JSON list of C-alpha atoms in Angstrom, two decimals:
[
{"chain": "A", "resi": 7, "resn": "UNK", "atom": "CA", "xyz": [16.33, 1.13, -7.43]},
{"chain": "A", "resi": 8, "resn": "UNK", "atom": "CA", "xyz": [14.03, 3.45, -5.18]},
{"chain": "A", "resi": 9, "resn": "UNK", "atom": "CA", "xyz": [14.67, 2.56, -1.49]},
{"chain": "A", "resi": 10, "resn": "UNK", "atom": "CA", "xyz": [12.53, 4.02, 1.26]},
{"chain": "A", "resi": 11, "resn": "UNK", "atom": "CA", "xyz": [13.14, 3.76, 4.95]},
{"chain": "A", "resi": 12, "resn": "UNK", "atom": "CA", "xyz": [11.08, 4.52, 7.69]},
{"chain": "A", "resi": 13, "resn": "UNK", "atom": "CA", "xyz": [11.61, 4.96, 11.28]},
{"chain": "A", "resi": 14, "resn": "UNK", "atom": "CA", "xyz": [10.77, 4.05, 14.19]},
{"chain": "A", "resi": 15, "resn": "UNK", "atom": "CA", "xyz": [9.01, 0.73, 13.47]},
{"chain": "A", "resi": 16, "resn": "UNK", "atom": "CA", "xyz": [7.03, 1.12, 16.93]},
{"chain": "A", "resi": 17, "resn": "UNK", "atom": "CA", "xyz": [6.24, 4.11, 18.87]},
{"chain": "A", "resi": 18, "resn": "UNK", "atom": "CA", "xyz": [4.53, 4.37, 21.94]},
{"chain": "A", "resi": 19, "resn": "UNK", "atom": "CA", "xyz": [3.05, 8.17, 23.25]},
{"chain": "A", "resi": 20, "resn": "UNK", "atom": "CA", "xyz": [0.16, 9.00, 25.73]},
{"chain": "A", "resi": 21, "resn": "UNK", "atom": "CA", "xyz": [-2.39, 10.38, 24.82]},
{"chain": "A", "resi": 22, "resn": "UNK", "atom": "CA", "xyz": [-1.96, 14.03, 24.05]},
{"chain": "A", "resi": 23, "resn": "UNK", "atom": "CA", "xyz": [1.28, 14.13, 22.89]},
{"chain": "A", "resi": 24, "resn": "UNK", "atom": "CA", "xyz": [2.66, 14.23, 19.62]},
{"chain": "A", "resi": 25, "resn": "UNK", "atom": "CA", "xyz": [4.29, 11.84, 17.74]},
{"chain": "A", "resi": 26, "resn": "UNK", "atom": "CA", "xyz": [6.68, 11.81, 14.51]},
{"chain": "A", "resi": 27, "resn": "UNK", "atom": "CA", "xyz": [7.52, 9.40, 12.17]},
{"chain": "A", "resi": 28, "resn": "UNK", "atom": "CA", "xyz": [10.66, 9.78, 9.73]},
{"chain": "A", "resi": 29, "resn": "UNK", "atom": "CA", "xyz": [11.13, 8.54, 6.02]},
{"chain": "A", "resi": 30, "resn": "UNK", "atom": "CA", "xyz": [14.08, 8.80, 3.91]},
{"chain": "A", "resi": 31, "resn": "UNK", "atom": "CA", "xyz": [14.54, 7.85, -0.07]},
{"chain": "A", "resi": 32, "resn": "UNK", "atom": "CA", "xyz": [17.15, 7.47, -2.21]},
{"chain": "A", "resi": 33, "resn": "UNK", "atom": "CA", "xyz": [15.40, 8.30, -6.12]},
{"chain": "A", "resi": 34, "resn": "UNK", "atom": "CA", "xyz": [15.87, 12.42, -6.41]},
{"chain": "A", "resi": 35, "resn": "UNK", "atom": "CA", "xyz": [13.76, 12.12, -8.72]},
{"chain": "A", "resi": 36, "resn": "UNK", "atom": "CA", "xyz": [10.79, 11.78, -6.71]},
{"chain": "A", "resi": 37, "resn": "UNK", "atom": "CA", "xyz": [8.35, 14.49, -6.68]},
{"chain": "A", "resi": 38, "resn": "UNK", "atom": "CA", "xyz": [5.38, 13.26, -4.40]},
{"chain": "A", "resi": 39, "resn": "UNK", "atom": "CA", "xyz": [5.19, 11.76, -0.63]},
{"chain": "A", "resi": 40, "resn": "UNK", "atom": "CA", "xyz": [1.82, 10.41, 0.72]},
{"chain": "A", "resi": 41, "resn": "UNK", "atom": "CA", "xyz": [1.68, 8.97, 3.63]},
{"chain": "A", "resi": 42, "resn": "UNK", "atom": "CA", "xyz": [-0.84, 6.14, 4.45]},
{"chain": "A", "resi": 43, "resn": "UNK", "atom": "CA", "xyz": [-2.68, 4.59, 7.66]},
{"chain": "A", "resi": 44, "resn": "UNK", "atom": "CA", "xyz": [-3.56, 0.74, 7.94]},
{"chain": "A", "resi": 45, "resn": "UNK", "atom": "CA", "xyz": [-5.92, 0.23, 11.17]},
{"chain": "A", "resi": 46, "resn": "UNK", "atom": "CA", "xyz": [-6.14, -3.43, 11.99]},
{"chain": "A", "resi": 47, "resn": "UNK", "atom": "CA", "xyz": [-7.85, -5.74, 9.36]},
{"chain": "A", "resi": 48, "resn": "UNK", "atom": "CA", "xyz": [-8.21, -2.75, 6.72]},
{"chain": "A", "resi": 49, "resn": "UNK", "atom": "CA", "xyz": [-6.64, -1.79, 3.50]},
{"chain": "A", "resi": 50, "resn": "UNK", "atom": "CA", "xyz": [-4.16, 1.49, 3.94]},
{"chain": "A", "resi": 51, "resn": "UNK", "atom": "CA", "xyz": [-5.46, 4.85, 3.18]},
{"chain": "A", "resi": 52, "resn": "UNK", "atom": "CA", "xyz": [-3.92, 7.87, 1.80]},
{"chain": "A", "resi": 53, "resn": "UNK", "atom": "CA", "xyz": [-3.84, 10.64, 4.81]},
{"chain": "A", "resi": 54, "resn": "UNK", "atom": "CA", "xyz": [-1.58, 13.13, 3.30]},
{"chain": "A", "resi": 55, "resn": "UNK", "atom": "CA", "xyz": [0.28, 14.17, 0.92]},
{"chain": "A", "resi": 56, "resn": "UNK", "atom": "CA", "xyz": [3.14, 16.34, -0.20]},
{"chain": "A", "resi": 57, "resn": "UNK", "atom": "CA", "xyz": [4.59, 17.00, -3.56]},
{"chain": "A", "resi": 58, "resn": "UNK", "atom": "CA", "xyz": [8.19, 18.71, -3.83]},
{"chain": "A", "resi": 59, "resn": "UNK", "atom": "CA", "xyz": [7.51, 21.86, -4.66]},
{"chain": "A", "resi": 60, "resn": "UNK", "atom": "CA", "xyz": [5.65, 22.51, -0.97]},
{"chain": "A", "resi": 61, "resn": "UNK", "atom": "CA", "xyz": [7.81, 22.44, 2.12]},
{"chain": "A", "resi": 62, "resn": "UNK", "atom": "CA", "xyz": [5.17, 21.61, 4.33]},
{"chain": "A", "resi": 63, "resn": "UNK", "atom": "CA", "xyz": [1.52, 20.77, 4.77]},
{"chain": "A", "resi": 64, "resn": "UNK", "atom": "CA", "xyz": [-1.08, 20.55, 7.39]},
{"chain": "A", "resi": 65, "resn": "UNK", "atom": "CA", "xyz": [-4.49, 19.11, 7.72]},
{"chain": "A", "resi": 66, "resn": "UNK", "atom": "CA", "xyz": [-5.97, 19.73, 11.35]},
{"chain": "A", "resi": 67, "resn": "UNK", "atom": "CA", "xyz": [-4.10, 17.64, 13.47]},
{"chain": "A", "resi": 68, "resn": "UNK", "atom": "CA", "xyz": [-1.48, 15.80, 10.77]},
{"chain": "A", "resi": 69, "resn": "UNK", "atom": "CA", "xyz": [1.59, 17.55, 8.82]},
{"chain": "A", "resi": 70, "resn": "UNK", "atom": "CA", "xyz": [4.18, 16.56, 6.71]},
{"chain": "A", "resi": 71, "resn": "UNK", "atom": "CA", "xyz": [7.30, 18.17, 6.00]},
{"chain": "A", "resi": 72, "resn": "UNK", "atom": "CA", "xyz": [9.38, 17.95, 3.32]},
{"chain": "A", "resi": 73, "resn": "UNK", "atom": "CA", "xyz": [13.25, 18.25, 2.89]},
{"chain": "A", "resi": 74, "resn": "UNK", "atom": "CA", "xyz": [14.40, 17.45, -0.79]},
{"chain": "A", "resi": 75, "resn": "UNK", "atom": "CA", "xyz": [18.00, 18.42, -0.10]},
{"chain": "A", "resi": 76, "resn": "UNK", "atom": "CA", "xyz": [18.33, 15.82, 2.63]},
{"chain": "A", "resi": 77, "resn": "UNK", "atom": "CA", "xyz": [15.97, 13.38, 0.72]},
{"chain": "A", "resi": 78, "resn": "UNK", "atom": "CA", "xyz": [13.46, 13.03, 4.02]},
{"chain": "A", "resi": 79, "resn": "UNK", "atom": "CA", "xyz": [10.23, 13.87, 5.11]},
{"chain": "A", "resi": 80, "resn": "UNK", "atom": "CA", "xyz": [7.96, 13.36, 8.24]},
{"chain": "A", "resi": 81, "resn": "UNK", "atom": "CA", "xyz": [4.63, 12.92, 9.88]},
{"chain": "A", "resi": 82, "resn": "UNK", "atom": "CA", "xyz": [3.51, 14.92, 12.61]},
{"chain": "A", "resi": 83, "resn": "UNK", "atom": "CA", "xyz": [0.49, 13.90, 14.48]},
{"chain": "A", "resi": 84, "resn": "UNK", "atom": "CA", "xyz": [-0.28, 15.98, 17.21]},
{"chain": "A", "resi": 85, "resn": "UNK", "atom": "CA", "xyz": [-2.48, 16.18, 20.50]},
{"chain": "A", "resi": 86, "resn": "UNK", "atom": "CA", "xyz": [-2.91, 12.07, 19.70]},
{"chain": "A", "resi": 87, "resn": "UNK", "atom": "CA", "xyz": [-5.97, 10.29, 20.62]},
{"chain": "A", "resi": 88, "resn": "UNK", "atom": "CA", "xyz": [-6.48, 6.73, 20.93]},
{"chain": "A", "resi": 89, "resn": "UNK", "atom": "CA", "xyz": [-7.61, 6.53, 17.64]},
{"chain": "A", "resi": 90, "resn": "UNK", "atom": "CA", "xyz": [-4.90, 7.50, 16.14]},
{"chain": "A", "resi": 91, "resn": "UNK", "atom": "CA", "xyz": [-3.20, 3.92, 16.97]},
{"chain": "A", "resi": 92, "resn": "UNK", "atom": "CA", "xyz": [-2.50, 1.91, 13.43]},
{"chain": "A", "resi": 93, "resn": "UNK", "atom": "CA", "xyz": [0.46, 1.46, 11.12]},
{"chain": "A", "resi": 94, "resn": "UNK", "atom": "CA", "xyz": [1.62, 4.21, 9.11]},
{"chain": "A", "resi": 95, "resn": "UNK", "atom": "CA", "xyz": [3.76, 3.82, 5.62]},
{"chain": "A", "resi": 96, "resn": "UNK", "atom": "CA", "xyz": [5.46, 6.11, 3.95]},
{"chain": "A", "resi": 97, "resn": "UNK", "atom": "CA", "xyz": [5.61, 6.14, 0.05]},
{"chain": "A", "resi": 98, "resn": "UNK", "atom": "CA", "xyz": [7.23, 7.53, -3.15]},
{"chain": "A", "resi": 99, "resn": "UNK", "atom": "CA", "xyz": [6.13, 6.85, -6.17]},
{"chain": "A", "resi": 100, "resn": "UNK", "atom": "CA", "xyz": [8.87, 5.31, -8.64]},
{"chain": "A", "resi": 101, "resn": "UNK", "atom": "CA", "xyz": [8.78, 8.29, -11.38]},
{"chain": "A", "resi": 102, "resn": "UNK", "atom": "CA", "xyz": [6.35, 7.50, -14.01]},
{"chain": "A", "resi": 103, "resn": "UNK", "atom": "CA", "xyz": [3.96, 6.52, -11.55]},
{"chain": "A", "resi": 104, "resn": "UNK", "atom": "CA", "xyz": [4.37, 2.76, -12.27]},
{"chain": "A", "resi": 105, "resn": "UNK", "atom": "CA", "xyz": [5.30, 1.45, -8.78]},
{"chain": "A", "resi": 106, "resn": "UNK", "atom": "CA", "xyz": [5.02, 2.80, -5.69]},
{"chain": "A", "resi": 107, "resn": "UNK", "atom": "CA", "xyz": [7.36, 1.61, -2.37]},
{"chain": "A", "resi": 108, "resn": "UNK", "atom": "CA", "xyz": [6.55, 1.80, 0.68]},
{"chain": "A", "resi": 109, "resn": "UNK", "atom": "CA", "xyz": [8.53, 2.06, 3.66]},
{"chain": "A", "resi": 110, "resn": "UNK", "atom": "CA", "xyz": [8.10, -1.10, 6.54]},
{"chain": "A", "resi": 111, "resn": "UNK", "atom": "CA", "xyz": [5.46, 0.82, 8.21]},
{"chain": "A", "resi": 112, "resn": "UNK", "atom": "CA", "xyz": [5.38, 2.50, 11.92]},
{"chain": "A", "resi": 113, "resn": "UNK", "atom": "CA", "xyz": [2.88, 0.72, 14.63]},
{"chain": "A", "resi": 114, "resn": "UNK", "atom": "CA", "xyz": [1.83, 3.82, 16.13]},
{"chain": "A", "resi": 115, "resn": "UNK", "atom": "CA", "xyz": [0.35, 3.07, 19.91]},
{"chain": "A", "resi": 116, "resn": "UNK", "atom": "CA", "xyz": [-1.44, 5.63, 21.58]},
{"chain": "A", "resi": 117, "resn": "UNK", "atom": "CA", "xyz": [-2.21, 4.97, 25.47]},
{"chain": "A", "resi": 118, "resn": "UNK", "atom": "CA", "xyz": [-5.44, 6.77, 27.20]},
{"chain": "B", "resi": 3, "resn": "UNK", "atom": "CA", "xyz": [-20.77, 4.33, -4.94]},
{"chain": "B", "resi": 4, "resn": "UNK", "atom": "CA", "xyz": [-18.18, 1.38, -3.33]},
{"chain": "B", "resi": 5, "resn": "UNK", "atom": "CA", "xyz": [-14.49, 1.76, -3.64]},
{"chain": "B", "resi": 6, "resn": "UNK", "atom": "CA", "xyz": [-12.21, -1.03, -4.22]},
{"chain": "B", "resi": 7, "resn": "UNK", "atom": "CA", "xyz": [-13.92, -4.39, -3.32]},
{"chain": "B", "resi": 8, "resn": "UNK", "atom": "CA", "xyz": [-11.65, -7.47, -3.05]},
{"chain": "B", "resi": 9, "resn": "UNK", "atom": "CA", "xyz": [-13.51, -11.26, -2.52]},
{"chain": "B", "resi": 10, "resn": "UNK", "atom": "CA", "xyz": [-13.10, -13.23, -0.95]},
{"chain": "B", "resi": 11, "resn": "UNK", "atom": "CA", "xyz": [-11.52, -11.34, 2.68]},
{"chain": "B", "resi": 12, "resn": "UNK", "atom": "CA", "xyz": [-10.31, -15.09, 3.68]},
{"chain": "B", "resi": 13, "resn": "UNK", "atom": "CA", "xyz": [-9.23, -17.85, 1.98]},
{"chain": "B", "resi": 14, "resn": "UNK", "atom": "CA", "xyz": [-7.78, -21.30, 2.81]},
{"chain": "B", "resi": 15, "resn": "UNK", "atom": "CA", "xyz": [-6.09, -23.51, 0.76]},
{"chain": "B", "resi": 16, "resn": "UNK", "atom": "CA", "xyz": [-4.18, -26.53, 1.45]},
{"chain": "B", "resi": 17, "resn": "UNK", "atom": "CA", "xyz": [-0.94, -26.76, -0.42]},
{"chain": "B", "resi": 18, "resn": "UNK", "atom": "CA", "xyz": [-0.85, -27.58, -3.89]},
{"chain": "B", "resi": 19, "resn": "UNK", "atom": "CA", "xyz": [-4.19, -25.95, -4.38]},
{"chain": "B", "resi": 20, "resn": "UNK", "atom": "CA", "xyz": [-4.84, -22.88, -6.38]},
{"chain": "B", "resi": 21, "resn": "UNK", "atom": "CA", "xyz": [-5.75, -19.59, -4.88]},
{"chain": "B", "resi": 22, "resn": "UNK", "atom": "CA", "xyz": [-7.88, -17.24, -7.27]},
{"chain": "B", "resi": 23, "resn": "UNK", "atom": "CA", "xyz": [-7.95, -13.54, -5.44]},
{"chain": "B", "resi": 24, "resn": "UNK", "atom": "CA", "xyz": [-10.48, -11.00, -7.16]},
{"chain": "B", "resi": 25, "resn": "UNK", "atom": "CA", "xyz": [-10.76, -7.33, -7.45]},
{"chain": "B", "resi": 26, "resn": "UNK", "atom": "CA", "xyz": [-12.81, -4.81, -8.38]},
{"chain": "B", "resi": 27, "resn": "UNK", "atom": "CA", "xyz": [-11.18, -0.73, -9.10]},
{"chain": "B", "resi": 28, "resn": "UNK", "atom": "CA", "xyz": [-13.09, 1.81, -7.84]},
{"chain": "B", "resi": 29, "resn": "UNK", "atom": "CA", "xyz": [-15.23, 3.33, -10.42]},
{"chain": "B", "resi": 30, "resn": "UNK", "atom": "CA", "xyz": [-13.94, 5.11, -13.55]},
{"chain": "B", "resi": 31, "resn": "UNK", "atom": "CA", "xyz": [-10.64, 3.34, -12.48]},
{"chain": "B", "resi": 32, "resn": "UNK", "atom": "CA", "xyz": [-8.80, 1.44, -15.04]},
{"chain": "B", "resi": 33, "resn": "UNK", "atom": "CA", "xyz": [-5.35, 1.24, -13.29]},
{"chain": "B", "resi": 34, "resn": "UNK", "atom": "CA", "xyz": [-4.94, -2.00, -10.83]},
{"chain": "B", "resi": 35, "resn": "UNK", "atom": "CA", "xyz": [-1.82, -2.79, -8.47]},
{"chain": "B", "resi": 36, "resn": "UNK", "atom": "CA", "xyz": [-1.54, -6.06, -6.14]},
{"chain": "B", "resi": 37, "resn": "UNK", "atom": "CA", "xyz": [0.63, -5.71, -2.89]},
{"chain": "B", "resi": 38, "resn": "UNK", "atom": "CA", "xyz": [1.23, -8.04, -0.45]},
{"chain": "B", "resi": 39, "resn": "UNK", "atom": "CA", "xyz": [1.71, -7.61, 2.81]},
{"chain": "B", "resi": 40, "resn": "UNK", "atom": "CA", "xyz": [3.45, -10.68, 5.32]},
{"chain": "B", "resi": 41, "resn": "UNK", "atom": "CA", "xyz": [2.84, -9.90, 8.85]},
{"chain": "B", "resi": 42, "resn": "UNK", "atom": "CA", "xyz": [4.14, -7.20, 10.52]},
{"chain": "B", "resi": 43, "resn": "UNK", "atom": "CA", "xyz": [5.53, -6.22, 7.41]},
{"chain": "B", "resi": 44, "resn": "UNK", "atom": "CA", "xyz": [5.09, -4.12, 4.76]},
{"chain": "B", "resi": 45, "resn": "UNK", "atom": "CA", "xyz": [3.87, -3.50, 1.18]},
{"chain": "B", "resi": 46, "resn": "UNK", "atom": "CA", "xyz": [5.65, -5.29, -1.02]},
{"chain": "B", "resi": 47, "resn": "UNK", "atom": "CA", "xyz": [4.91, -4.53, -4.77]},
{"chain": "B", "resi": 48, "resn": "UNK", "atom": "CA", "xyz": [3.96, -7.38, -6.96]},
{"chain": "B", "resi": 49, "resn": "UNK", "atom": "CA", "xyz": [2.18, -5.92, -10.45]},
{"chain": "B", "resi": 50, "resn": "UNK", "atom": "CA", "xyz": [0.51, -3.37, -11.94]},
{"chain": "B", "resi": 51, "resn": "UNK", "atom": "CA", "xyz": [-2.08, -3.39, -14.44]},
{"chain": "B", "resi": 52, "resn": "UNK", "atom": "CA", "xyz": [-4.29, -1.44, -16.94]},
{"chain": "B", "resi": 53, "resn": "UNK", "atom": "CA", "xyz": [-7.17, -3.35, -19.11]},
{"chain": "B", "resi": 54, "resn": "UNK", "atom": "CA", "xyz": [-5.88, -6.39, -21.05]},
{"chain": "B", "resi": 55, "resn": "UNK", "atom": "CA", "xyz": [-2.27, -5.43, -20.40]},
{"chain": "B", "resi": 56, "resn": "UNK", "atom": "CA", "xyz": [0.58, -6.33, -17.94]},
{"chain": "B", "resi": 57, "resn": "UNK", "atom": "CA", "xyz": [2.73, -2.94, -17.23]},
{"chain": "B", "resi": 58, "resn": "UNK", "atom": "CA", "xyz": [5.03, -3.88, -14.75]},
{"chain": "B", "resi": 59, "resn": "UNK", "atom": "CA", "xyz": [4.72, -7.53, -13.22]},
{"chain": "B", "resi": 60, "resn": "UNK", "atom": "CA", "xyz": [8.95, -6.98, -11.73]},
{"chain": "B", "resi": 61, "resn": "UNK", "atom": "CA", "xyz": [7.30, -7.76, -8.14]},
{"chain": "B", "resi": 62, "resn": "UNK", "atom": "CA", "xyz": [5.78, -10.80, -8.75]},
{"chain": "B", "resi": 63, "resn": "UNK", "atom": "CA", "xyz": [7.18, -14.44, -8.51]},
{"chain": "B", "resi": 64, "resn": "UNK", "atom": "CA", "xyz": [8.36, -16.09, -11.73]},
{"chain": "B", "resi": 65, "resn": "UNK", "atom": "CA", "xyz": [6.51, -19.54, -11.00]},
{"chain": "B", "resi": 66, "resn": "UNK", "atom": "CA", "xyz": [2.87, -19.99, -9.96]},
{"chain": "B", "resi": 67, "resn": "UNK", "atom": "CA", "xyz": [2.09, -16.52, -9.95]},
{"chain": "B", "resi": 68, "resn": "UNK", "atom": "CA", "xyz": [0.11, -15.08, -12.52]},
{"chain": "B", "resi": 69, "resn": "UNK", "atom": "CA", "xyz": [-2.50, -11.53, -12.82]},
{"chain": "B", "resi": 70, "resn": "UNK", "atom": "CA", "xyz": [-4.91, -10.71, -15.04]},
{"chain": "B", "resi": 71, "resn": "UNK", "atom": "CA", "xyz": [-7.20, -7.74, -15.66]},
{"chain": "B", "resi": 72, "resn": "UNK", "atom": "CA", "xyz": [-9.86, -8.28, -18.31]},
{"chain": "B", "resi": 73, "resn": "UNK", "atom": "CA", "xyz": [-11.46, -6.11, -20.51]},
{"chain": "B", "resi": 74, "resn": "UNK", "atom": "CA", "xyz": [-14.82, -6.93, -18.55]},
{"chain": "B", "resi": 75, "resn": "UNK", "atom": "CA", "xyz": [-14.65, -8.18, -14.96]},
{"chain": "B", "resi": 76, "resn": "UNK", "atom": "CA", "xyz": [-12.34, -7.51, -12.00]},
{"chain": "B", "resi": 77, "resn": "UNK", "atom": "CA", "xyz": [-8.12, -7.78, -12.05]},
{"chain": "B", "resi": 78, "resn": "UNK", "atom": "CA", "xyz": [-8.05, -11.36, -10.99]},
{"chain": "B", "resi": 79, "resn": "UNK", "atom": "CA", "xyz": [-4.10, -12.48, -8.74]},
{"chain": "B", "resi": 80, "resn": "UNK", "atom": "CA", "xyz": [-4.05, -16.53, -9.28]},
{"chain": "B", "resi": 81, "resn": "UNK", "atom": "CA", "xyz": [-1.60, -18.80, -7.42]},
{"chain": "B", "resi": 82, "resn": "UNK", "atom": "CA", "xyz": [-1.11, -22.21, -8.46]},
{"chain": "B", "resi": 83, "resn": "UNK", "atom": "CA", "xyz": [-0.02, -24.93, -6.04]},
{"chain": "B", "resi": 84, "resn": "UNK", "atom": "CA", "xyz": [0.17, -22.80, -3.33]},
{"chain": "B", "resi": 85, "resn": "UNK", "atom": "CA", "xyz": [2.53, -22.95, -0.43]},
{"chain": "B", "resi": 86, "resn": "UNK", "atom": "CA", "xyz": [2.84, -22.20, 3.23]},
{"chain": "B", "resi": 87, "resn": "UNK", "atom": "CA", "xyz": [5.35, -19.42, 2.33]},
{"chain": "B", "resi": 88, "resn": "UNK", "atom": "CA", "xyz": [2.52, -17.79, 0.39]},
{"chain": "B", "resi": 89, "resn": "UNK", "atom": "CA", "xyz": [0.11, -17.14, 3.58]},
{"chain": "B", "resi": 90, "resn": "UNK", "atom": "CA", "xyz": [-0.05, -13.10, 3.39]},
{"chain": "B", "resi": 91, "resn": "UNK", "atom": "CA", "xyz": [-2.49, -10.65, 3.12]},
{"chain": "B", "resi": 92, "resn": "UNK", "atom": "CA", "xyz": [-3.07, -9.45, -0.43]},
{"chain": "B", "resi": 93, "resn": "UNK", "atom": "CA", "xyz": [-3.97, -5.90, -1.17]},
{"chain": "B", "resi": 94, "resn": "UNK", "atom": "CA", "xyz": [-5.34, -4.24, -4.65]},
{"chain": "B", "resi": 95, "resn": "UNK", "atom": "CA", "xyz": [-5.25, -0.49, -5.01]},
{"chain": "B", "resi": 96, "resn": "UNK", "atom": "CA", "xyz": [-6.77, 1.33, -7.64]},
{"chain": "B", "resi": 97, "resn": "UNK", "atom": "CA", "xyz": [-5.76, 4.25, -9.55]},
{"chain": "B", "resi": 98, "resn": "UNK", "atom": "CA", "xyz": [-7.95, 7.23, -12.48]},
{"chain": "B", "resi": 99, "resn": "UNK", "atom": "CA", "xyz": [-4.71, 7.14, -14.44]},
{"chain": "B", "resi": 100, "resn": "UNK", "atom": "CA", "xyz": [-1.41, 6.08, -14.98]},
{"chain": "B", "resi": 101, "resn": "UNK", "atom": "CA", "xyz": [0.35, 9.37, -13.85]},
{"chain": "B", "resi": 102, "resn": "UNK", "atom": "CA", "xyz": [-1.81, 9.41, -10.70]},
{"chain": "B", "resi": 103, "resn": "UNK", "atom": "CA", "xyz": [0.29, 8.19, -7.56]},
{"chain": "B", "resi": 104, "resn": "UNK", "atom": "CA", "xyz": [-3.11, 7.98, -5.15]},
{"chain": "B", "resi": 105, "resn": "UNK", "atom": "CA", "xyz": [-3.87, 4.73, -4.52]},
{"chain": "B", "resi": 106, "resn": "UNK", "atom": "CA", "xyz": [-7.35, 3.68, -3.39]},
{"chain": "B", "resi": 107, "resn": "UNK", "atom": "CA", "xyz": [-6.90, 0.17, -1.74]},
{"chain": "B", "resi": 108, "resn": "UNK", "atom": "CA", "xyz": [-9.15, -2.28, -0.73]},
{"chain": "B", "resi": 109, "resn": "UNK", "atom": "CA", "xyz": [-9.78, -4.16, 2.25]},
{"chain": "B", "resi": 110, "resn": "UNK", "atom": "CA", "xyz": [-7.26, -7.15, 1.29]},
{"chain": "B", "resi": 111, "resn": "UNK", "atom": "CA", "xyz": [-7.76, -10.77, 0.81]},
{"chain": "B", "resi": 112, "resn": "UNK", "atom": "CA", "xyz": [-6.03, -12.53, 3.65]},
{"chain": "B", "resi": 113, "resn": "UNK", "atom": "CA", "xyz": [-4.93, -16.40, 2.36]},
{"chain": "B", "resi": 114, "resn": "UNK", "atom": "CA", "xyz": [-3.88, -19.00, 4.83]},
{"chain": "B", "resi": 115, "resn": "UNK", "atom": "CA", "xyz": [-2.53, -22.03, 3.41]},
{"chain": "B", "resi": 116, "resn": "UNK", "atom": "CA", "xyz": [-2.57, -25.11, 5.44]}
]
């Protein structure tokens, strides 16, 4: 079945810098990759997403990148602010659209 | 207009209670998935939904789990004799249609069971 793993389950960055969290899947059949934020006590929600046919995409200060031959694609958060501190999942969406999986998340700390 | 609204946010139980966990899609939403989350985990699928019908319930529990999403009311997640192994968040996410992989999820029901 669809596997998804994400890495690293913590990361730690000052304030500023950037930060960049890795997922990898194993269904190449998988067309679409959102990525989600959980702050403390909340639901996730959607940040951005990428489907397959896009290499890359960028809203203001997020990106994701896509690489279908290598089955991975990443988060980039740049010039963090404390704000920016929650857990961040990875998805893909089984095809069909029935199930989703998520990866185990990324605790994301940003220090002022 | 609200988006997905899940009652109650906590709920205590002892064990060998039931646990009835309620939620409401966002508007114009007919598509309903429950997660659940154990701490410092993550999402775990358990079943998805449309009116009246079960799609895919291969994430839920055989025993003492059961989901339901009525023609009128919200997608209600029930637990029967609950245990301490069942303490977890619960999330419901919403979806406009069945080929739509953006989930809108609400705020979670968090269950403790003593």
């Amino acid at each position: 079945g669809e596997n998804v793993e994400q890495h690293p389950s913590t990361l730690s960055v000052q304030e500023g810098d950037s930060a960049v969290i890795k997922c990898t899947y194993s269904d190449s059949a998988s067309n679409y990759f959102p990525w989600y934020k959980q702050e403390l006590g909340k639901g996730p929600q959607l940040i951005i997403d990428i489907r397959s046919n896009v290499g890359e995409k960028k809203d203001q200060r997020i990106a994701v990148t896509l690489n279908k031959t290598a089955k991975h694609f990443s988060l980039h958060i740049t010039e963090t602010q404390p704000e920016d501190s929650a857990v961040y999942f990875c998805a893909a969406p089984r095809t069909g659209g029935f199930k989703t999986i998520f990866g185990a998340g990324t605790r994301l700390f940003v220090k002022a | 207009n609200a988006g997905v609204m899940q009652n109650p946010r906590h709920l205590v139980r002892r064990r060998g209670q039931e646990a009835r966990l309620r939620c409401s899609p966002m508007k114009g939403h007919s598509h309903v998935y429950w997660y659940r989350q154990l701490p410092e985990e993550g999402l775990k699928f358990m079943v998805y939904l449309q009116k009246e019908n079960i799609i895919d319930e291969s994430g839920m529990p055989k025993e003492r789990f059961s989901a339901e999403f009525p023609k009128e009311g919200p997608s209600i997640l029930r637990i029967q004799q609950v245990v301490r192994g069942d303490s977890a968040a619960y999330f419901c996410a919403s979806s406009w249609d069945q080929g739509e992989e953006k989930l809108f999820f609400g705020s979670g029901t968090q269950l403790s069971v003593l």
